Amino acid sequence: VCTPYFEKMCRQIVKRNGTIDKFIGDCIMAMWNAPLEVDGHELDAIESGLAMQDAIQAAHAEWAAVGLPILKFRAGIHSGPCLVGNFGCSHRVAYTCLGDTVNLASRLEALNKKFGTYLMCSDNTYQKAKNRFHFRMLSKVTVPGKSEILP
């Protein structure tokens, strides 16, 4: 099941200038604006999320016809600074991104379950993309590891 899922999802990421970082269970961690800077990378990330939702919806009938389970897709998008490069130790090194920005994106992805949504972005990303997409405010939230309330 994961291979067709990953293939469909990763295609949408790469098509929109995303870099696939890693697979964590059935999760795909991706980043934009690295290794090369890309103007409008926030828009690319949102477009990828929307295209991924369309792709998985289209795949449901195909997968059900051959007895594969229906999968759900959720994404969290946050824009901000992070460390990007080769990190690790003498036993293993990986090109990845680290930092608070990455952690917040992960927390937003998890919040989708609470709100019954599939794509959630932070105010930082919203401010860069508000003239291109339609958004709705879900709530002001506090995420684990943060004390301030996020709009």
CSV table of C-alpha atoms in Angstrom, one decimal:
chain,number,residue,atom,x,y,z
A,1,VAL,CA,0.0,0.0,0.0
A,2,CYS,CA,2.7,2.5,0.9
A,3,THR,CA,4.5,2.3,-2.4
A,4,PRO,CA,1.6,3.5,-4.6
A,5,TYR,CA,0.7,6.1,-1.9
A,6,PHE,CA,4.2,7.4,-1.7
A,7,GLU,CA,4.5,7.5,-5.4
A,8,LYS,CA,1.3,9.6,-5.9
A,9,MET,CA,2.2,12.0,-3.0
A,10,CYS,CA,5.8,12.5,-3.8
A,11,ARG,CA,5.0,13.3,-7.4
A,12,GLN,CA,3.0,16.3,-6.2
A,13,ILE,CA,5.8,17.5,-3.9
A,14,VAL,CA,8.6,17.2,-6.5
A,15,LYS,CA,6.4,18.7,-9.3
A,16,ARG,CA,6.2,21.9,-7.1
A,17,ASN,CA,9.8,22.4,-6.2
A,18,GLY,CA,9.7,20.4,-2.9
A,19,THR,CA,12.5,18.3,-1.5
A,20,ILE,CA,11.5,15.0,0.0
A,21,ASP,CA,13.4,14.7,3.3
A,22,LYS,CA,12.3,11.3,4.6
A,23,PHE,CA,9.6,8.8,5.2
A,24,ILE,CA,8.4,8.4,8.8
A,25,GLY,CA,6.0,5.5,8.9
A,26,ASP,CA,3.3,6.6,6.4
A,27,CYS,CA,4.4,10.2,6.8
A,28,ILE,CA,6.3,12.1,4.1
A,29,MET,CA,8.5,14.9,5.4
A,30,ALA,CA,9.2,17.5,2.8
A,31,MET,CA,10.7,20.9,2.6
A,32,TRP,CA,10.7,23.8,0.2
A,33,ASN,CA,13.3,26.5,-0.4
A,34,ALA,CA,16.2,24.0,0.0
A,35,PRO,CA,18.6,23.1,-1.2
A,36,LEU,CA,18.1,26.1,-3.6
A,37,GLU,CA,16.1,29.2,-2.7
A,38,VAL,CA,12.8,29.5,-4.5
A,39,ASP,CA,10.7,32.6,-4.5
A,40,GLY,CA,7.1,31.8,-3.5
A,41,HIS,CA,8.0,28.5,-1.9
A,42,GLU,CA,5.1,28.9,0.5
A,43,LEU,CA,2.7,28.9,-2.5
A,44,ASP,CA,4.4,25.7,-3.8
A,45,ALA,CA,4.0,24.0,-0.5
A,46,ILE,CA,0.3,24.8,-0.3
A,47,GLU,CA,-0.3,23.9,-3.9
A,48,SER,CA,1.4,20.5,-3.2
A,49,GLY,CA,-0.9,19.9,-0.2
A,50,LEU,CA,-4.0,20.6,-2.3
A,51,ALA,CA,-2.7,18.5,-5.2
A,52,MET,CA,-1.9,15.7,-2.8
A,53,GLN,CA,-5.4,15.7,-1.4
A,54,ASP,CA,-6.8,15.6,-5.0
A,55,ALA,CA,-4.5,12.7,-5.9
A,56,ILE,CA,-5.4,10.6,-2.9
A,57,GLN,CA,-9.1,11.2,-3.4
A,58,ALA,CA,-8.7,10.1,-7.0
A,59,ALA,CA,-6.8,7.0,-5.9
A,60,HIS,CA,-9.5,5.8,-3.5
A,61,ALA,CA,-11.7,4.1,-6.1
A,62,GLU,CA,-8.7,2.5,-7.8
A,63,TRP,CA,-7.3,1.2,-4.5
A,64,ALA,CA,-10.7,0.0,-3.2
A,65,ALA,CA,-11.2,-2.0,-6.5
A,66,VAL,CA,-8.1,-4.1,-5.7
A,67,GLY,CA,-8.8,-4.4,-2.0
A,68,LEU,CA,-6.4,-1.8,-0.7
A,69,PRO,CA,-7.4,0.4,2.2
A,70,ILE,CA,-8.6,3.9,2.0
A,71,LEU,CA,-5.8,6.2,3.3
A,72,LYS,CA,-6.2,9.7,4.7
A,73,PHE,CA,-3.9,12.6,4.0
A,74,ARG,CA,-3.0,15.4,6.4
A,75,ALA,CA,-0.3,18.1,6.2
A,76,GLY,CA,1.0,20.9,8.3
A,77,ILE,CA,2.8,23.9,6.7
A,78,HIS,CA,4.8,26.5,8.5
A,79,SER,CA,7.3,28.9,7.0
A,80,GLY,CA,10.3,30.2,8.9
A,81,PRO,CA,14.0,29.7,9.4
A,82,CYS,CA,15.5,26.3,10.1
A,83,LEU,CA,18.8,24.5,9.8
A,84,VAL,CA,19.3,22.6,6.6
A,85,GLY,CA,22.2,20.4,5.7
A,86,ASN,CA,23.9,17.1,6.5
A,87,PHE,CA,23.4,16.1,10.1
A,88,GLY,CA,24.2,13.0,12.0
A,89,CYS,CA,27.1,11.2,13.5
A,90,SER,CA,30.0,8.9,12.4
A,91,HIS,CA,27.5,6.1,11.8
A,92,ARG,CA,24.9,7.9,9.8
A,93,VAL,CA,24.5,11.2,8.1
A,94,ALA,CA,21.3,12.6,6.4
A,95,TYR,CA,20.4,15.7,4.6
A,96,THR,CA,17.5,17.1,6.5
A,97,CYS,CA,16.1,20.2,8.2
A,98,LEU,CA,15.9,20.9,11.9
A,99,GLY,CA,14.5,23.5,14.3
A,100,ASP,CA,11.4,25.1,15.7
A,101,THR,CA,9.9,25.7,12.2
A,102,VAL,CA,10.0,21.9,11.5
A,103,ASN,CA,8.5,21.1,14.9
A,104,LEU,CA,5.6,23.5,14.4
A,105,ALA,CA,4.8,22.1,11.0
A,106,SER,CA,4.6,18.7,12.6
A,107,ARG,CA,2.3,20.0,15.4
A,108,LEU,CA,0.0,21.6,12.8
A,109,GLU,CA,-0.2,18.3,10.9
A,110,ALA,CA,-1.4,16.6,14.1
A,111,LEU,CA,-4.0,19.3,14.8
A,112,ASN,CA,-5.8,18.4,11.6
A,113,LYS,CA,-7.1,15.3,13.3
A,114,LYS,CA,-8.7,17.4,16.0
A,115,PHE,CA,-10.4,19.8,13.5
A,116,GLY,CA,-11.3,17.2,10.9
A,117,THR,CA,-9.2,19.0,8.3
A,118,TYR,CA,-6.4,17.7,6.0
A,119,LEU,CA,-4.3,20.8,5.4
A,120,MET,CA,-3.3,23.4,8.0
A,121,CYS,CA,-0.9,26.2,7.8
A,122,SER,CA,0.5,28.7,10.3
A,123,ASP,CA,0.0,32.5,10.2
A,124,ASN,CA,3.5,32.9,8.8
A,125,THR,CA,2.5,30.9,5.7
A,126,TYR,CA,-1.0,32.4,5.6
A,127,GLN,CA,0.5,35.9,5.4
A,128,LYS,CA,2.6,34.9,2.4
A,129,ALA,CA,-0.3,33.2,0.6
A,130,LYS,CA,-3.5,35.0,1.6
A,131,ASN,CA,-3.9,36.7,-1.7
A,132,ARG,CA,-3.6,33.4,-3.7
A,133,PHE,CA,-5.7,30.9,-1.8
A,134,HIS,CA,-8.9,30.9,0.3
A,135,PHE,CA,-8.4,30.3,4.0
A,136,ARG,CA,-10.5,29.9,7.0
A,137,MET,CA,-9.5,30.5,10.6
A,138,LEU,CA,-10.1,27.4,12.6
A,139,SER,CA,-9.1,28.5,16.1
A,140,LYS,CA,-6.3,30.0,18.1
A,141,VAL,CA,-4.3,27.2,19.5
A,142,THR,CA,-1.4,26.3,21.8
A,143,VAL,CA,0.8,23.5,20.6
A,144,PRO,CA,3.0,21.3,22.7
A,145,GLY,CA,6.4,22.9,23.3
A,146,LYS,CA,5.0,26.5,22.8
A,147,SER,CA,3.6,28.8,25.4
A,148,GLU,CA,2.2,31.5,23.1
A,149,ILE,CA,-1.2,31.1,21.4
A,150,LEU,CA,-1.0,30.7,17.7
A,151,PRO,CA,-3.6,32.4,15.4
